[in-house]
Short mmCIF file of C-alpha atoms in Angstrom, two decimals:
data_model
loop_
_atom_site.label_atom_id
_atom_site.label_comp_id
_atom_site.label_asym_id
_atom_site.label_seq_id
_atom_site.Cartn_x
_atom_site.Cartn_y
_atom_site.Cartn_z
CA MET A 1 30.72 3.96 7.29
CA ASN A 2 30.27 0.40 6.01
CA ASN A 3 28.27 -2.16 7.97
CA GLU A 4 27.51 0.08 10.96
CA TYR A 5 23.85 0.43 9.90
CA LEU A 6 23.29 -3.07 11.27
CA ALA A 7 23.61 -1.61 14.77
CA THR A 8 20.14 -0.10 14.46
CA PHE A 9 18.77 -3.43 13.19
CA VAL A 10 20.13 -5.09 16.33
CA ASP A 11 18.76 -2.36 18.58
CA GLU A 12 15.31 -2.46 16.98
CA LEU A 13 15.00 -6.22 17.50
CA TYR A 14 15.74 -5.70 21.18
CA GLN A 15 13.23 -2.84 21.41
CA LEU A 16 10.62 -5.17 19.88
CA GLY A 17 11.19 -7.83 22.53
CA VAL A 18 13.76 -10.25 21.09
CA ARG A 19 16.15 -11.35 23.85
CA GLU A 20 18.19 -14.34 22.56
CA ALA A 21 20.58 -14.80 19.63
CA VAL A 22 22.38 -17.97 18.50
CA PHE A 23 25.50 -17.73 16.32
CA SER A 24 27.50 -20.21 14.30
CA PRO A 25 31.04 -18.96 13.61
CA GLY A 26 31.93 -17.64 10.16
CA SER A 27 33.68 -14.77 8.43
CA ARG A 28 30.89 -13.15 6.39
CA SER A 29 28.64 -12.93 9.47
CA THR A 30 31.32 -11.08 11.48
CA ALA A 31 29.49 -7.75 11.61
CA LEU A 32 26.24 -9.35 12.77
CA ALA A 33 27.88 -11.45 15.49
CA LEU A 34 30.01 -8.58 16.80
CA LEU A 35 27.14 -6.09 16.88
CA PHE A 36 24.77 -8.46 18.69
CA GLU A 37 27.43 -9.39 21.24
CA HIS A 38 28.73 -5.86 21.76
CA TYR A 39 25.18 -4.59 22.34
CA GLY A 40 25.42 -6.35 25.69
CA LYS A 41 21.71 -6.90 26.31
CA PHE A 42 21.02 -10.16 24.44
CA THR A 43 21.54 -13.59 25.90
CA THR A 44 23.85 -15.07 23.27
CA PHE A 45 24.96 -18.60 22.43
CA VAL A 46 27.57 -20.00 20.04
CA ASN A 47 26.99 -23.37 18.37
CA ILE A 48 29.60 -24.55 15.85
CA ASP A 49 27.10 -26.76 13.98
CA GLU A 50 24.51 -24.73 12.02
CA ARG A 51 21.97 -27.57 12.00
CA SER A 52 22.22 -27.96 15.75
CA ALA A 53 22.23 -24.17 16.23
CA ALA A 54 18.87 -23.76 14.50
CA PHE A 55 17.24 -26.56 16.51
CA PHE A 56 18.83 -25.14 19.66
CA ALA A 57 17.23 -21.77 18.88
CA LEU A 58 13.94 -23.53 18.19
CA GLY A 59 14.06 -24.96 21.70
CA ILE A 60 14.73 -21.52 23.19
CA ALA A 61 11.81 -20.04 21.24
CA LYS A 62 9.49 -22.81 22.38
CA GLY A 63 10.52 -22.43 26.00
CA ASN A 64 10.23 -18.65 26.12
CA GLU A 65 7.38 -18.27 23.60
CA ARG A 66 9.06 -15.43 21.71
CA PRO A 67 11.15 -14.99 18.54
CA VAL A 68 14.83 -16.02 18.64
CA VAL A 69 17.54 -14.82 16.25
CA VAL A 70 19.79 -17.34 14.45
CA VAL A 71 22.90 -16.02 12.65
CA CYS A 72 25.03 -17.90 10.11
CA THR A 73 27.65 -17.11 7.51
CA SER A 74 27.24 -17.27 3.73
CA GLY A 75 27.21 -20.21 1.34
CA SER A 76 26.02 -23.65 2.41
CA ALA A 77 25.80 -22.63 6.09
CA GLY A 78 22.18 -21.52 5.82
CA ALA A 79 21.20 -24.77 4.12
CA HIS A 80 21.96 -26.58 7.39
CA HIS A 81 19.17 -24.59 9.04
CA PHE A 82 16.58 -26.09 6.69
CA PRO A 83 15.37 -29.00 8.88
CA ALA A 84 14.78 -26.68 11.83
CA VAL A 85 13.04 -24.14 9.57
CA VAL A 86 10.66 -26.87 8.37
CA GLU A 87 9.99 -27.91 11.96
CA ALA A 88 9.41 -24.28 13.00
CA LYS A 89 6.88 -23.81 10.21
CA PHE A 90 4.76 -26.79 11.13
CA SER A 91 5.06 -26.40 14.89
CA HIS A 92 4.52 -22.62 14.65
CA VAL A 93 7.70 -21.47 16.36
CA PRO A 94 8.97 -17.89 15.74
CA LEU A 95 12.55 -17.89 14.43
CA ILE A 96 14.36 -14.99 12.75
CA ILE A 97 17.09 -16.52 10.53
CA LEU A 98 19.80 -14.04 9.50
CA THR A 99 21.85 -15.42 6.61
CA ALA A 100 24.97 -13.36 5.94
CA ASP A 101 25.72 -13.13 2.23
CA ARG A 102 28.25 -11.76 -0.22
CA PRO A 103 27.24 -8.53 -1.99
CA SER A 104 25.68 -8.53 -5.46
CA GLU A 105 28.96 -7.84 -7.27
CA LEU A 106 30.36 -11.13 -5.94
CA GLN A 107 27.36 -13.23 -6.97
CA PHE A 108 27.62 -15.65 -9.92
CA VAL A 109 31.35 -15.08 -10.41
CA GLY A 110 32.73 -18.11 -8.58
CA ALA A 111 33.37 -16.34 -5.27
CA PRO A 112 33.91 -18.82 -2.41
CA GLN A 113 31.14 -19.59 0.08
CA THR A 114 28.60 -18.01 -2.25
CA ILE A 115 25.29 -19.41 -3.45
CA ASP A 116 22.01 -17.76 -4.38
CA GLN A 117 20.46 -17.33 -0.92
CA THR A 118 17.36 -15.57 -2.18
CA ARG A 119 14.36 -17.32 -0.62
CA LEU A 120 16.66 -20.11 0.47
CA PHE A 121 13.86 -21.76 2.46
CA GLY A 122 11.13 -21.30 -0.15
CA ASP A 123 7.57 -21.34 1.20
CA PHE A 124 8.67 -22.67 4.57
CA VAL A 125 9.15 -19.12 5.89
CA THR A 126 6.37 -16.66 6.64
CA HIS A 127 8.47 -13.72 5.42
CA PHE A 128 11.62 -13.20 3.36
CA GLU A 129 13.49 -9.98 2.79
CA THR A 130 16.98 -8.88 1.81
CA LEU A 131 18.48 -6.25 4.10
CA GLN A 132 20.35 -4.24 1.49
CA PRO A 133 23.03 -1.65 2.34
CA PRO A 134 20.83 1.47 2.70
CA ALA A 135 20.97 4.82 0.95
CA PRO A 136 22.63 7.58 3.02
CA LYS A 137 19.37 9.26 4.00
CA ASP A 138 17.95 5.95 5.29
CA PHE A 139 21.22 4.64 6.75
CA TRP A 140 19.98 4.44 10.33
CA THR A 141 16.20 4.11 9.80
CA TYR A 142 15.72 1.53 7.01
CA PRO A 143 17.27 -1.35 9.02
CA ARG A 144 14.73 -0.67 11.78
CA LYS A 145 11.87 -1.13 9.33
CA VAL A 146 13.32 -4.46 8.17
CA ALA A 147 13.60 -5.56 11.81
CA GLN A 148 9.95 -4.63 12.38
CA ARG A 149 8.80 -6.64 9.38
CA ALA A 150 10.96 -9.60 10.45
CA TYR A 151 9.44 -9.52 13.93
CA LEU A 152 5.88 -9.23 12.60
CA GLY A 153 6.56 -11.98 10.08
CA SER A 154 7.68 -14.39 12.79
CA LEU A 155 4.34 -13.88 14.57
CA LYS A 156 2.10 -14.23 11.49
CA ASN A 157 -0.13 -17.22 10.89
CA ALA A 158 0.23 -18.43 14.49
CA CYS A 159 4.02 -17.87 14.32
CA GLY A 160 6.77 -19.33 12.12
CA PRO A 161 10.29 -18.82 10.75
CA VAL A 162 11.52 -15.77 8.83
CA GLN A 163 14.63 -15.34 6.66
CA ILE A 164 16.44 -12.02 6.37
CA ASN A 165 19.31 -12.22 3.89
CA VAL A 166 22.11 -9.76 4.69
CA PRO A 167 24.68 -9.00 1.94
CA LEU A 168 27.85 -7.57 3.51
CA ARG A 169 30.87 -5.90 1.97
CA ASP A 170 34.45 -5.74 3.20
CA PRO A 171 35.72 -4.57 5.60
CA LEU A 172 33.60 -6.98 7.64
CA ILE A 173 34.51 -5.59 11.06
CA PRO A 174 32.19 -2.66 11.89
CA ASP A 175 32.78 0.35 14.11
CA LEU A 176 31.46 -0.77 17.51
CA ASN A 177 30.56 2.75 18.65
CA ALA A 178 27.81 2.33 21.26
CA GLU A 179 26.08 5.50 20.03
CA ASN A 180 25.31 3.86 16.68
CA TYR A 181 22.74 1.56 18.28
CA GLU A 182 20.52 4.49 19.25
CA LYS A 183 20.61 6.28 15.89
CA GLY A 184 17.39 6.42 13.93
CA ARG A 185 15.19 5.58 16.89
CA PRO A 186 11.70 6.96 16.19
CA THR A 187 9.87 9.34 18.50
CA HIS A 188 7.36 6.58 19.17
CA PRO A 189 8.86 3.07 19.50
CA PHE A 190 7.19 0.49 17.28
CA ARG A 191 4.91 -1.90 19.14
CA LEU A 192 2.48 -4.71 18.47
CA LEU A 193 -0.82 -4.26 20.29
CA SER A 194 -4.05 -6.12 20.92
CA THR A 195 -7.41 -4.41 21.27
CA LYS A 196 -7.34 -4.75 25.06
CA ASP A 197 -4.00 -2.91 25.46
CA PHE A 198 -4.62 -0.24 22.81
CA PRO A 199 -3.78 3.13 24.44
CA GLN A 200 -7.09 4.93 23.91
CA PRO A 201 -5.81 8.29 25.25
CA LEU A 202 -3.87 8.55 21.97
CA LEU A 203 -7.18 9.47 20.35
CA SER A 204 -7.64 12.55 22.53
CA GLY A 205 -5.67 14.84 20.22
CA LYS A 206 -5.90 15.63 16.52
CA THR A 207 -6.84 12.26 15.02
CA LEU A 208 -6.90 11.50 11.30
CA ILE A 209 -8.57 8.36 9.93
CA LEU A 210 -7.28 6.81 6.69
CA ALA A 211 -9.74 4.43 5.04
CA GLY A 212 -7.93 2.56 2.28
CA PRO A 213 -8.97 -0.13 -0.23
CA ASP A 214 -10.80 -3.00 1.45
CA ALA A 215 -13.26 -4.81 -0.83
CA SER A 216 -14.65 -7.01 1.95
CA SER A 217 -15.23 -4.16 4.41
CA THR A 218 -18.55 -3.88 6.24
CA TYR A 219 -17.46 -1.37 8.84
CA GLN A 220 -18.19 1.94 7.09
CA GLU A 221 -21.01 3.05 9.40
CA ALA A 222 -19.06 2.07 12.53
CA LEU A 223 -16.06 4.04 11.28
CA ILE A 224 -18.22 7.10 10.62
CA ALA A 225 -19.63 6.80 14.16
CA LEU A 226 -16.08 6.76 15.59
CA SER A 227 -15.15 9.82 13.52
CA GLU A 228 -18.13 11.67 14.99
CA GLU A 229 -17.05 10.84 18.53
CA LEU A 230 -13.42 11.83 17.88
CA HIS A 231 -14.18 14.83 15.64
CA ALA A 232 -11.81 13.13 13.21
CA PRO A 233 -11.80 13.54 9.42
CA ILE A 234 -11.93 10.36 7.33
CA VAL A 235 -9.72 10.32 4.25
CA ALA A 236 -11.79 7.96 2.09
CA ASP A 237 -10.06 6.17 -0.77
CA PRO A 238 -12.63 5.35 -3.47
CA LEU A 239 -12.06 1.62 -2.93
CA SER A 240 -12.93 1.94 0.78
CA ASN A 241 -16.55 2.34 -0.40
CA LEU A 242 -17.02 5.07 2.20
CA ARG A 243 -17.90 7.40 -0.66
CA ASN A 244 -21.31 5.75 -0.68
CA PHE A 245 -22.04 7.94 2.36
CA ALA A 246 -22.62 11.70 2.20
CA HIS A 247 -21.20 12.61 5.60
CA LYS A 248 -19.53 15.86 6.62
CA ASN A 249 -16.52 13.98 8.05
CA ILE A 250 -15.71 12.16 4.80
CA MET A 251 -12.94 13.74 2.72
CA ASP A 252 -12.89 12.89 -1.00
CA SER A 253 -10.86 15.74 -2.52
CA TYR A 254 -7.73 15.45 -0.36
CA ASP A 255 -5.35 14.51 -3.18
CA ALA A 256 -6.08 17.86 -4.80
CA PHE A 257 -5.80 20.18 -1.80
CA LEU A 258 -2.73 18.37 -0.47
CA THR A 259 -0.84 19.83 -3.45
CA SER A 260 -0.28 22.81 -1.14
CA LYS A 261 2.65 22.46 1.27
CA GLU A 262 1.06 25.12 3.45
CA VAL A 263 -2.11 23.06 3.69
CA GLN A 264 -0.08 19.96 4.54
CA ASN A 265 1.67 21.75 7.40
CA THR A 266 -1.66 23.04 8.71
CA LEU A 267 -3.20 19.56 8.79
CA GLN A 268 -0.51 17.69 10.75
CA ALA A 269 -2.15 15.08 13.00
CA ASP A 270 -1.17 13.78 16.42
CA THR A 271 -2.51 10.29 15.65
CA ILE A 272 -3.23 8.59 12.32
CA LEU A 273 -5.35 5.43 12.12
CA LEU A 274 -5.09 3.26 8.98
CA PHE A 275 -7.87 0.81 8.07
CA GLY A 276 -7.36 -1.40 5.00
CA GLN A 277 -4.55 -0.83 2.51
CA MET A 278 -2.78 2.48 2.11
CA PRO A 279 -4.92 4.83 -0.05
CA VAL A 280 -3.83 5.23 -3.67
CA SER A 281 -3.04 8.95 -3.39
CA LYS A 282 0.72 9.53 -3.61
CA ARG A 283 0.32 13.03 -2.15
CA LEU A 284 -1.44 11.57 0.86
CA GLN A 285 1.40 9.05 1.31
CA GLN A 286 3.92 11.88 1.16
CA PHE A 287 1.82 13.91 3.61
CA VAL A 288 1.67 11.21 6.29
CA GLY A 289 5.33 10.33 5.72
CA ALA A 290 6.47 13.89 6.35
CA PHE A 291 5.47 13.97 10.01
CA GLN A 292 7.77 11.64 11.91
CA LYS A 293 6.38 12.73 15.30
CA SER A 294 2.82 11.51 14.63
CA GLU A 295 1.59 8.19 15.97
CA PHE A 296 0.71 6.02 12.95
CA ILE A 297 -1.40 3.02 13.93
CA GLN A 298 -2.47 0.22 11.59
CA ILE A 299 -5.43 -1.98 12.42
CA ASP A 300 -4.84 -5.29 10.66
CA PRO A 301 -5.71 -8.87 11.64
CA LEU A 302 -3.01 -10.31 9.34
CA LEU A 303 -0.03 -8.35 10.72
CA ASP A 304 0.79 -7.05 7.23
CA TYR A 305 2.92 -3.89 7.11
CA ARG A 306 0.80 -1.77 4.74
CA ASN A 307 2.28 1.72 5.14
CA SER A 308 4.53 2.63 2.20
CA SER A 309 5.61 5.83 3.96
CA GLN A 310 7.20 3.49 6.57
CA THR A 311 6.07 5.62 9.50
CA THR A 312 3.99 3.00 11.32
CA THR A 313 4.50 3.20 15.07
CA ALA A 314 2.04 0.53 16.18
CA LEU A 315 0.08 -2.33 14.69
CA VAL A 316 -3.13 -3.57 16.31
CA LYS A 317 -3.79 -7.23 15.57
CA SER A 318 -7.55 -7.13 15.17
CA ASP A 319 -10.30 -7.09 12.59
CA VAL A 320 -11.73 -3.61 12.21
CA LEU A 321 -15.18 -4.18 13.71
CA SER A 322 -13.70 -5.81 16.82
CA PHE A 323 -11.31 -2.89 17.22
CA LEU A 324 -14.03 -0.28 16.78
CA SER A 325 -16.26 -2.03 19.31
CA THR A 326 -13.56 -1.74 21.99
CA ILE A 327 -13.10 2.04 21.73
CA ASP A 328 -14.74 3.65 24.75
CA THR A 329 -15.15 7.25 23.70
CA THR A 330 -16.37 8.27 27.17
CA ASN A 331 -12.73 8.10 28.27
CA ILE A 332 -11.46 10.24 25.39
CA GLN A 333 -11.22 13.90 26.25
CA ASN A 334 -11.47 15.34 22.76
CA LYS A 335 -14.07 18.07 22.46
CA ASP A 336 -12.08 20.31 20.09
CA THR A 337 -13.57 20.42 16.60
CA SER A 338 -11.06 22.87 15.13
CA TYR A 339 -8.91 20.18 13.46
CA LEU A 340 -11.94 18.61 11.78
CA ARG A 341 -13.20 22.03 10.68
CA LEU A 342 -9.87 22.74 8.99
CA TRP A 343 -10.23 19.59 6.89
CA GLN A 344 -13.88 20.36 6.15
CA ASN A 345 -12.98 23.85 4.96
CA PHE A 346 -10.33 22.60 2.53
CA GLN A 347 -12.64 19.77 1.44
CA SER A 348 -15.54 22.13 0.73
CA LYS A 349 -13.48 24.57 -1.32
CA MET A 350 -11.71 21.85 -3.29
CA ARG A 351 -14.84 19.81 -3.97
CA ALA A 352 -16.59 22.92 -5.31
CA LYS A 353 -13.74 23.46 -7.75
CA LEU A 354 -13.62 19.80 -8.81
CA ASP A 355 -17.37 19.84 -9.44
CA THR A 356 -17.02 22.64 -11.99
CA VAL A 357 -15.75 19.91 -14.31
CA SER A 358 -19.41 19.17 -15.05
CA ALA A 359 -19.37 22.13 -17.45
CA GLU A 360 -16.33 20.87 -19.36
CA THR A 361 -17.05 20.48 -23.07
CA GLN A 362 -13.81 18.78 -24.16
CA PRO A 363 -13.46 14.98 -23.88
CA PHE A 364 -11.95 14.74 -20.39
CA GLU A 365 -11.71 11.75 -18.08
CA GLY A 366 -12.64 13.73 -14.95
CA HIS A 367 -15.88 14.99 -16.50
CA LEU A 368 -16.74 11.48 -17.72
CA VAL A 369 -16.12 9.95 -14.28
CA GLN A 370 -18.67 12.34 -12.81
CA LEU A 371 -21.16 11.45 -15.55
CA LEU A 372 -20.56 7.76 -14.92
CA GLN A 373 -21.19 8.15 -11.19
CA LYS A 374 -24.54 9.80 -11.89
CA MET A 375 -25.60 6.99 -14.21
CA MET A 376 -24.49 3.96 -12.19
CA PRO A 377 -27.60 2.05 -11.07
CA GLU A 378 -28.23 1.20 -7.43
CA ASN A 379 -26.65 -2.02 -6.14
CA SER A 380 -24.25 -2.14 -9.09
CA GLN A 381 -20.51 -2.73 -9.06
CA LEU A 382 -17.63 -0.94 -10.75
CA LEU A 383 -14.13 -2.31 -11.32
CA ILE A 384 -11.54 0.42 -11.85
CA SER A 385 -8.29 -0.36 -13.63
CA ASN A 386 -4.97 0.91 -12.33
CA SER A 387 -2.79 3.65 -13.83
CA MET A 388 -4.78 6.86 -14.50
CA GLU A 389 -8.30 5.48 -14.09
CA ILE A 390 -8.09 4.86 -10.33
CA ARG A 391 -6.56 8.32 -9.94
CA ASP A 392 -9.32 9.94 -12.02
CA VAL A 393 -11.87 8.26 -9.76
CA ASP A 394 -9.93 9.35 -6.68
CA TYR A 395 -10.27 12.97 -7.80
CA PHE A 396 -13.73 13.11 -9.27
CA TRP A 397 -15.86 10.37 -7.64
CA LYS A 398 -17.55 12.29 -4.84
CA ALA A 399 -19.04 11.09 -1.57
CA LYS A 400 -22.83 10.86 -1.87
CA HIS A 401 -25.66 8.59 -0.78
CA GLN A 402 -25.33 5.81 -3.32
CA SER A 403 -25.12 2.04 -3.38
CA VAL A 404 -22.30 1.29 -5.83
CA LYS A 405 -19.52 -1.03 -4.76
CA LEU A 406 -16.12 -0.08 -6.15
CA PHE A 407 -13.40 -2.66 -6.79
CA GLY A 408 -9.80 -2.54 -7.95
CA ASN A 409 -6.81 -4.88 -8.18
CA ARG A 410 -4.70 -2.93 -5.67
CA GLY A 411 -2.73 -5.88 -4.30
CA VAL A 412 0.22 -5.15 -6.59
CA ASN A 413 -1.43 -2.39 -8.68
CA GLY A 414 -0.79 -3.97 -12.08
CA ILE A 415 -2.64 -3.11 -15.29
CA ASP A 416 -3.13 -6.75 -16.28
CA GLY A 417 -6.21 -8.95 -16.03
CA THR A 418 -8.82 -6.21 -15.80
CA GLU A 419 -11.37 -7.59 -18.28
CA SER A 420 -11.11 -11.06 -16.77
CA THR A 421 -11.55 -9.72 -13.23
CA ALA A 422 -14.56 -7.64 -14.27
CA LEU A 423 -16.17 -10.61 -16.01
CA GLY A 424 -15.58 -12.67 -12.89
CA LEU A 425 -17.34 -10.00 -10.84
CA SER A 426 -20.26 -10.04 -13.28
CA THR A 427 -21.05 -13.65 -12.37
CA THR A 428 -22.65 -12.28 -9.16
CA GLY A 429 -25.58 -11.22 -11.34
CA LYS A 430 -25.26 -7.55 -10.38
CA ALA A 431 -24.97 -4.84 -13.01
CA THR A 432 -21.21 -4.63 -13.59
CA VAL A 433 -19.10 -1.92 -15.21
CA LEU A 434 -15.38 -1.82 -15.97
CA LEU A 435 -13.61 1.54 -16.25
CA THR A 436 -10.29 1.02 -18.00
CA GLY A 437 -7.59 2.65 -20.10
CA ASP A 438 -6.33 1.48 -23.45
CA LEU A 439 -3.08 -0.14 -22.26
CA SER A 440 -4.92 -2.05 -19.52
CA MET A 441 -7.47 -3.10 -22.13
CA LEU A 442 -4.77 -4.35 -24.46
CA HIS A 443 -3.14 -6.39 -21.70
CA ASP A 444 -6.21 -8.60 -21.26
CA MET A 445 -8.13 -8.62 -24.53
CA ASN A 446 -8.09 -12.41 -24.61
CA GLY A 447 -10.02 -12.23 -21.35
CA LEU A 448 -13.03 -11.10 -23.39
CA ILE A 449 -13.35 -14.60 -24.82
CA VAL A 450 -14.88 -15.92 -21.60
CA GLY A 451 -17.50 -13.18 -21.83
CA LYS A 452 -18.59 -14.65 -25.13
CA THR A 453 -18.34 -18.35 -24.29
CA GLU A 454 -20.07 -17.97 -20.90
CA GLN A 455 -22.60 -15.37 -22.14
CA LEU A 456 -21.74 -12.86 -19.41
CA ASN A 457 -22.96 -9.29 -19.03
CA LEU A 458 -20.49 -6.41 -18.71
CA THR A 459 -20.27 -2.77 -19.73
CA ILE A 460 -16.73 -1.54 -20.46
CA ILE A 461 -15.96 2.18 -20.43
CA LEU A 462 -12.68 2.62 -22.31
CA PHE A 463 -10.69 5.84 -22.00
CA ASN A 464 -8.39 5.65 -25.02
CA ASN A 465 -5.59 8.23 -25.02
CA ASP A 466 -3.45 6.12 -27.36
CA GLY A 467 -0.75 5.00 -24.96
CA GLY A 468 0.65 5.61 -21.50
CA GLY A 469 -1.09 8.82 -20.52
CA ILE A 470 -0.07 8.51 -16.88
CA PHE A 471 3.56 9.20 -17.76
CA HIS A 472 2.56 12.72 -18.85
CA HIS A 473 1.79 13.33 -15.15
CA LEU A 474 5.07 11.88 -13.88
CA ALA A 475 8.72 12.91 -13.77
CA GLN A 476 9.46 11.04 -17.01
CA ASN A 477 7.56 13.66 -19.04
CA GLY A 478 10.06 15.56 -21.15
CA VAL A 479 13.00 13.17 -20.88
CA PRO A 480 14.79 12.11 -24.09
CA HIS A 481 12.88 9.47 -26.12
CA PHE A 482 9.76 10.11 -24.01
CA ASP A 483 7.19 9.22 -26.68
CA TYR A 484 8.97 6.04 -27.74
CA LEU A 485 9.71 4.70 -24.26
CA PHE A 486 6.81 5.97 -22.15
CA SER A 487 3.96 7.58 -24.09
CA THR A 488 3.97 4.53 -26.43
CA PRO A 489 1.28 5.44 -28.98
CA HIS A 490 -0.17 2.34 -30.66
CA SER A 491 -2.97 3.66 -32.98
CA LEU A 492 -4.98 0.46 -32.59
CA ASP A 493 -8.65 0.29 -33.55
CA PHE A 494 -10.72 -1.27 -30.77
CA SER A 495 -13.83 -1.45 -32.94
CA GLY A 496 -12.44 -4.68 -34.39
CA LEU A 497 -13.35 -6.41 -31.13
CA GLU A 498 -16.99 -6.28 -32.21
CA ARG A 499 -16.34 -8.97 -34.83
CA LEU A 500 -13.56 -10.76 -32.95
CA VAL A 501 -15.44 -11.54 -29.74
CA ASN A 502 -18.99 -10.57 -30.72
CA LEU A 503 -19.33 -7.64 -28.32
CA ASP A 504 -21.49 -4.53 -28.77
CA TYR A 505 -19.18 -1.60 -29.66
CA HIS A 506 -19.87 2.16 -29.72
CA LEU A 507 -17.55 5.11 -30.19
CA ILE A 508 -18.74 7.90 -27.89
CA GLU A 509 -18.64 11.39 -29.40
CA ASN A 510 -20.35 13.47 -26.70
CA ASP A 511 -22.22 13.39 -23.38
CA ALA A 512 -25.52 12.53 -25.02
CA ASP A 513 -23.93 9.50 -26.71
CA PHE A 514 -22.41 8.43 -23.40
CA GLU A 515 -25.68 8.60 -21.48
CA SER A 516 -27.72 6.94 -24.23
CA PHE A 517 -25.39 4.02 -24.96
CA PHE A 518 -24.56 3.48 -21.26
CA ARG A 519 -28.24 3.11 -20.34
CA HIS A 520 -28.73 0.77 -23.28
CA SER A 521 -25.73 -1.39 -22.35
CA ILE A 522 -26.57 -1.66 -18.67
CA GLN A 523 -30.11 -2.83 -19.48
CA ASN A 524 -29.16 -5.41 -22.12
CA ASN A 525 -27.30 -8.71 -22.00
CA GLY A 526 -23.83 -9.29 -23.38
CA VAL A 527 -20.52 -7.44 -23.31
CA HIS A 528 -20.67 -3.78 -24.36
CA LEU A 529 -17.67 -1.58 -25.15
CA LEU A 530 -18.05 2.21 -25.02
CA GLU A 531 -14.88 3.89 -26.25
CA ILE A 532 -14.06 7.54 -25.54
CA LYS A 533 -10.99 8.96 -27.24
CA THR A 534 -9.07 11.60 -25.30
CA ASP A 535 -5.86 13.55 -25.82
CA LYS A 536 -3.01 12.99 -23.35
CA THR A 537 -1.63 16.52 -23.54
CA LYS A 538 -5.04 18.16 -23.21
CA SER A 539 -5.98 15.84 -20.35
CA LEU A 540 -2.83 16.83 -18.47
CA ALA A 541 -3.72 20.51 -18.85
CA LEU A 542 -7.29 19.90 -17.71
CA HIS A 543 -6.11 17.90 -14.71
CA GLN A 544 -3.91 20.81 -13.70
CA LYS A 545 -6.82 23.22 -14.23
CA TYR A 546 -9.25 21.37 -11.96
CA THR A 547 -7.11 19.61 -9.36
CA ASN A 548 -4.58 22.20 -8.18
CA TYR A 549 -5.53 23.83 -4.89
CA GLU A 550 -5.76 27.63 -4.85
CA ASP A 551 -6.16 29.45 -1.56
#
């Protein structure tokens, strides 16, 4: 097997609705041209001039109002598409440009017909991706996901051009076995839907609702109402802000009870609905990725592919409230509550165990998160840093009637810029708290300067475990040079920030200290830093004690 995986890429584009392909002759693009032509279902055209070929495809796309594929060889060939790409961007025409390329080992070594084709068209495309030769387990499925993202990208922002760069190794001529085209086809073909053609009968079976991070969301009550009608559990990421509602359908301890493979198998859904980004829980992502026969439907007005498990079967182009308003539950024949009751049973048992952390006497992040939730004032806001802090909140921040808006920088999940973001949030005038770890704190200490110069008000809760505590929970724990490369102890003294940026600093020794200094800080102006020192090894043991599901 060499370039045969491209057969499924070709097939998926056809399944999505692409019907025309325009080629310019060249050697490196041999596999693409042969596979499109041998498929036998596309209307194909050959144009020897790449510049003309791209404009020719643009005309086809305009006339038929659908994406058109353009294929060229490597080197300067793709550069001749540039004028048509620019025109497609500004006239909103969907083109899918496939630039054949030499593989990475032939880059930057003087190989002929080779340039850096990465983002060749810059910001003039709505989406760029490199279709890499896939790993064996993804050989037939990964190319289909790239085709889906290319298709969605061409329809984003009122349509536009997309570039998919395709590095190809010798031998360039693929096996033209007709059976290869069908390999990796999912149980449910991927489709793009509108609210009016959403197949509502899909919701008649076991439906699971995933509510991920969405800081601007205002649809919580409408989503709860839908869950009641469908008897569907809602997996509520802390940044969905659904945990401000104490409702029997809201699940907040799922990451813990999904540690059990038996539980995972019991909770398989027929249909999964995703609102917002994918929740932070890695176990949840593994859970939804394990069931390839489930319908996985994203509701997203921007046509962004947000499912890291890559199991999405349909994407509804709609804002959430518009989508929810179109669901007519009178036509949904789902009266069975057994699936919901299964989730509620696991939720109840796991939440009871997680709540025993309130009696913990050692300095432990989970216990402190629960204390923090109790003390947060109404109509306040909390920014949670990435790494372990968002995961601690995911475990221990429970659903209850409360008016606290939770924020996080989950776009790319970095640990940088947390103090600056929190200080920016504080300009709303609401009581603002930042929950952060020591490495995140170190990444943005200069951000504290604006707190001083602009006289802003912020309370910072710092969990200091002296380095990268999250790596103690990951596969890297125990590898050679672990402490030096991953645990990274720094032994820095954060109390020095009191003089450096004129903040109010307190080292927290116990729960009484925490409650007293937190109430003081939240009621007084300025930037306040409450540091709690924890032990990475002990925290790992306590996490395992409280968060592992036991039947």
